[in-house]
CSV table of C-alpha atoms in Angstrom, one decimal:
chain,number,residue,atom,x,y,z
X,7,PHE,CA,9.2,-26.7,-37.9
X,8,VAL,CA,12.3,-24.4,-37.8
X,9,THR,CA,15.6,-26.3,-37.5
X,10,ASP,CA,17.4,-24.0,-35.2
X,11,TYR,CA,14.7,-22.0,-33.4
X,12,ALA,CA,17.2,-20.3,-31.0
X,13,LYS,CA,19.2,-18.7,-33.8
X,14,ASP,CA,16.5,-17.8,-36.3
X,15,PHE,CA,16.0,-14.0,-36.2
X,16,PHE,CA,12.3,-14.0,-37.1
X,17,CYS,CA,11.5,-16.8,-34.5
X,18,GLN,CA,12.5,-14.4,-31.8
X,19,PHE,CA,9.2,-12.6,-32.3
X,20,GLY,CA,7.5,-15.8,-31.1
X,21,LYS,CA,8.7,-14.8,-27.6
X,22,LEU,CA,6.2,-12.0,-27.8
X,23,ASN,CA,3.4,-14.4,-27.1
X,24,GLY,CA,0.2,-14.0,-25.1
X,25,PHE,CA,2.1,-12.3,-22.3
X,26,ALA,CA,3.0,-9.4,-24.6
X,27,ALA,CA,-0.8,-9.2,-25.4
X,28,VAL,CA,-1.5,-8.8,-21.7
X,29,LEU,CA,0.8,-5.8,-21.5
X,30,VAL,CA,-0.7,-4.2,-24.6
X,31,PHE,CA,-4.2,-5.0,-23.2
X,32,LEU,CA,-3.4,-3.2,-19.9
X,33,LEU,CA,-1.9,-0.2,-21.8
X,34,ILE,CA,-5.0,0.2,-24.1
X,35,SER,CA,-7.3,-0.2,-21.1
X,36,GLY,CA,-5.5,2.6,-19.2
X,37,TYR,CA,-5.8,4.8,-22.2
X,38,SER,CA,-9.5,4.0,-22.7
X,39,ILE,CA,-10.4,4.5,-19.0
X,40,ALA,CA,-8.5,7.8,-18.8
X,41,HIS,CA,-10.4,9.1,-21.8
X,42,SER,CA,-13.7,7.8,-20.5
X,43,ILE,CA,-13.4,9.3,-17.0
X,44,THR,CA,-12.1,12.6,-18.3
X,45,LYS,CA,-14.8,13.0,-20.9
X,46,LYS,CA,-17.7,11.8,-18.7
X,47,PRO,CA,-16.9,11.3,-15.0
X,48,GLU,CA,-20.5,10.9,-13.8
X,49,GLY,CA,-21.7,7.3,-14.0
X,50,PHE,CA,-18.2,6.0,-14.5
X,51,TYR,CA,-18.6,2.9,-12.3
X,52,GLN,CA,-22.0,2.1,-13.6
X,53,ARG,CA,-20.8,2.2,-17.2
X,54,ARG,CA,-17.9,-0.1,-16.3
X,55,ILE,CA,-20.1,-2.7,-14.6
X,56,LEU,CA,-22.6,-2.8,-17.4
X,57,ARG,CA,-19.8,-3.0,-20.0
X,58,ILE,CA,-17.8,-5.8,-18.6
X,59,TYR,CA,-19.7,-7.8,-16.0
X,60,PRO,CA,-22.3,-9.7,-18.1
X,61,LEU,CA,-19.6,-11.1,-20.4
X,62,TYR,CA,-17.2,-11.6,-17.5
X,63,PHE,CA,-19.8,-13.6,-15.6
X,64,CYS,CA,-20.2,-15.9,-18.6
X,65,ALA,CA,-16.4,-16.2,-19.0
X,66,VAL,CA,-16.2,-17.5,-15.4
X,67,VAL,CA,-19.3,-19.8,-15.4
X,68,VAL,CA,-19.5,-21.3,-18.9
X,69,PRO,CA,-16.0,-22.9,-19.0
X,70,LEU,CA,-16.9,-24.7,-15.8
X,71,GLY,CA,-19.2,-26.9,-18.0
X,72,GLU,CA,-16.1,-28.8,-19.2
X,73,PHE,CA,-15.9,-30.4,-15.8
X,74,LEU,CA,-19.5,-31.7,-16.2
X,75,ILE,CA,-18.4,-33.3,-19.4
X,76,LEU,CA,-14.8,-34.5,-18.6
X,77,GLY,CA,-15.1,-35.1,-14.9
X,78,PRO,CA,-13.7,-33.3,-11.8
X,79,GLN,CA,-10.1,-33.6,-13.1
X,80,PHE,CA,-8.7,-34.2,-16.5
X,81,LYS,CA,-5.6,-33.5,-18.6
X,82,LEU,CA,-5.6,-31.8,-22.0
X,83,PRO,CA,-2.6,-32.1,-24.4
X,84,HIS,CA,0.2,-29.6,-23.6
X,85,SER,CA,-1.4,-28.6,-20.2
X,86,ASP,CA,-1.4,-29.4,-16.5
X,87,VAL,CA,-4.0,-31.5,-14.9
X,88,MET,CA,-7.2,-29.5,-14.6
X,89,PHE,CA,-9.1,-29.7,-11.3
X,90,ILE,CA,-12.6,-28.4,-10.7
X,91,PRO,CA,-12.4,-25.3,-8.5
X,92,ASP,CA,-14.0,-25.2,-5.1
X,93,LEU,CA,-17.0,-22.9,-4.4
X,94,TRP,CA,-14.8,-20.3,-2.7
X,95,THR,CA,-12.6,-20.0,-5.8
X,96,ILE,CA,-15.6,-19.6,-8.1
X,97,VAL,CA,-17.2,-17.0,-5.9
X,98,GLY,CA,-13.9,-15.2,-5.6
X,99,ASN,CA,-13.5,-15.1,-9.3
X,100,LEU,CA,-17.0,-13.8,-9.8
X,101,PHE,CA,-16.0,-10.8,-7.6
X,102,PHE,CA,-12.7,-10.3,-9.3
X,103,LEU,CA,-10.7,-11.5,-6.3
X,104,GLN,CA,-8.3,-13.7,-8.3
X,105,THR,CA,-4.7,-12.9,-7.6
X,106,LEU,CA,-5.9,-11.1,-4.5
X,107,ILE,CA,-7.2,-13.8,-2.2
X,108,VAL,CA,-8.1,-16.7,-4.5
X,109,LYS,CA,-6.6,-18.5,-7.4
X,110,THR,CA,-7.8,-18.0,-11.0
X,111,VAL,CA,-10.2,-20.7,-12.2
X,112,GLN,CA,-8.1,-23.1,-14.4
X,113,SER,CA,-10.9,-23.4,-16.9
X,114,ASN,CA,-10.3,-19.8,-18.0
X,115,VAL,CA,-6.9,-18.9,-16.7
X,116,ALA,CA,-6.7,-15.7,-18.8
X,117,LEU,CA,-9.1,-14.1,-16.4
X,118,TRP,CA,-6.2,-13.4,-14.0
X,119,THR,CA,-5.6,-10.0,-15.5
X,120,LEU,CA,-9.2,-8.8,-14.9
X,121,SER,CA,-8.5,-8.4,-11.2
X,122,ILE,CA,-5.8,-5.9,-12.1
X,123,GLU,CA,-8.2,-4.1,-14.4
X,124,VAL,CA,-10.9,-3.8,-11.7
X,125,VAL,CA,-8.5,-2.4,-9.1
X,126,CYS,CA,-7.4,0.1,-11.6
X,127,TYR,CA,-11.0,1.0,-12.4
X,128,ILE,CA,-11.7,1.5,-8.7
X,129,LEU,CA,-8.6,3.8,-8.4
X,130,ALA,CA,-9.2,5.7,-11.6
X,131,PRO,CA,-11.0,8.7,-9.9
X,132,ILE,CA,-7.9,9.0,-7.7
X,133,PHE,CA,-5.5,8.7,-10.5
X,134,ILE,CA,-7.3,11.3,-12.5
X,135,LYS,CA,-6.7,13.8,-9.7
X,136,MET,CA,-3.0,13.0,-9.3
X,137,SER,CA,-0.3,15.1,-10.9
X,138,ASN,CA,1.8,13.8,-13.8
X,139,ARG,CA,4.8,13.6,-11.5
X,140,ARG,CA,3.0,11.4,-9.0
X,141,LEU,CA,1.7,9.1,-11.8
X,142,SER,CA,5.2,8.9,-13.2
X,143,TYR,CA,6.5,8.0,-9.8
X,144,LEU,CA,4.0,5.1,-9.6
X,145,ILE,CA,4.9,4.0,-13.1
X,146,TYR,CA,8.6,3.9,-12.3
X,147,SER,CA,8.1,2.2,-9.0
X,148,SER,CA,5.8,-0.5,-10.5
X,149,ALA,CA,8.1,-1.0,-13.5
X,150,SER,CA,11.2,-1.3,-11.3
X,151,LEU,CA,9.4,-3.9,-9.2
X,152,TYR,CA,8.4,-5.8,-12.4
X,153,VAL,CA,12.0,-5.9,-13.5
X,154,VAL,CA,13.6,-6.8,-10.2
X,155,PHE,CA,11.1,-9.2,-8.8
X,156,PRO,CA,12.1,-12.3,-10.9
X,157,TYR,CA,15.7,-11.9,-9.8
X,158,VAL,CA,14.7,-11.6,-6.2
X,159,TYR,CA,12.6,-14.7,-6.5
X,160,HIS,CA,15.5,-16.7,-8.1
X,161,ALA,CA,17.9,-15.5,-5.4
X,162,CYS,CA,15.5,-16.8,-2.7
X,163,TYR,CA,14.5,-19.9,-4.6
X,164,PRO,CA,17.4,-20.8,-6.9
X,165,HIS,CA,16.1,-24.3,-7.8
X,166,SER,CA,12.5,-23.4,-8.3
X,167,PRO,CA,11.1,-22.2,-11.7
X,168,PHE,CA,9.5,-18.8,-11.6
X,169,PRO,CA,5.7,-19.2,-11.4
X,170,PHE,CA,3.6,-17.5,-14.0
X,171,TYR,CA,1.9,-14.3,-12.8
X,172,ASN,CA,-1.6,-15.9,-12.5
X,173,HIS,CA,-0.3,-18.0,-9.6
X,174,TRP,CA,0.6,-15.1,-7.4
X,175,GLN,CA,-1.8,-13.7,-4.9
X,176,TYR,CA,-2.1,-10.9,-2.3
X,177,GLY,CA,-2.3,-8.2,-5.0
X,178,LEU,CA,1.3,-8.8,-6.2
X,179,PRO,CA,0.3,-8.9,-10.0
X,180,PHE,CA,-1.4,-5.5,-9.5
X,181,CYS,CA,1.8,-4.1,-8.2
X,182,LEU,CA,3.9,-5.7,-10.9
X,183,PHE,CA,1.7,-4.5,-13.8
X,184,LEU,CA,0.3,-1.2,-12.7
X,185,TRP,CA,3.0,0.5,-14.8
X,186,ALA,CA,1.5,-0.8,-18.1
X,187,TRP,CA,-2.0,0.4,-17.2
X,188,LEU,CA,-0.8,3.8,-16.0
X,189,LEU,CA,1.3,4.4,-19.1
X,190,GLY,CA,-1.8,4.4,-21.2
X,191,PHE,CA,-3.6,6.4,-18.6
X,192,LEU,CA,-0.9,9.1,-18.5
X,193,TYR,CA,-0.6,9.2,-22.3
X,194,VAL,CA,-4.1,10.7,-22.6
X,195,ARG,CA,-2.9,13.8,-20.8
X,196,GLU,CA,0.2,14.4,-23.0
X,197,PRO,CA,-0.4,12.7,-26.3
X,198,GLU,CA,1.6,15.2,-28.4
X,199,LYS,CA,4.8,15.3,-26.2
X,200,ILE,CA,7.7,13.4,-27.8
X,201,SER,CA,8.8,12.1,-24.4
X,202,SER,CA,5.3,10.6,-23.9
X,203,LYS,CA,5.5,8.8,-27.3
X,204,ILE,CA,9.0,7.5,-26.6
X,205,THR,CA,8.1,6.3,-23.1
X,206,LEU,CA,5.0,4.6,-24.4
X,207,ILE,CA,6.8,2.8,-27.2
X,208,GLY,CA,9.7,2.0,-24.9
């Protein structure tokens, strides 16, 4: 409804869409997990499984019901054609393998970030033993890859639009977004340092 969207100052905040929410989600998760594993390391994996898997299972399975109603393929307004996923894709998503070896089920594409989460959960006991310097090195490496990767892609494929991150596989989204999760994780160690606050906000 805005006449000149590109020039309206307040409309620029619209660019901070669901993707910005993904980054904040990863940051908060890193903070929460660092706090959890520091405070009570025993039973960490069991607590994580009980906390997330029942709801996650429903998040994968229940949206598949739309294919029973609308058929094996359909198109919604403002979306691509939706195809029913094969069994391998469904099973892979049930085991958090989306963006690793299978694609995310289209019926709930927002689940692509959960594979990043789970890999971070698995590595959390290792991260907690690492020094701040090593964690910072991982953060800078991942953030640098995140910034550079779209330019490398466009250099290799100049006429192809950059695919959204849920389309990538082989663990690339984990490498590209580890920095956001680790920023929250590292902040638990040094919450009062000015440099920590500036880095987190930045």
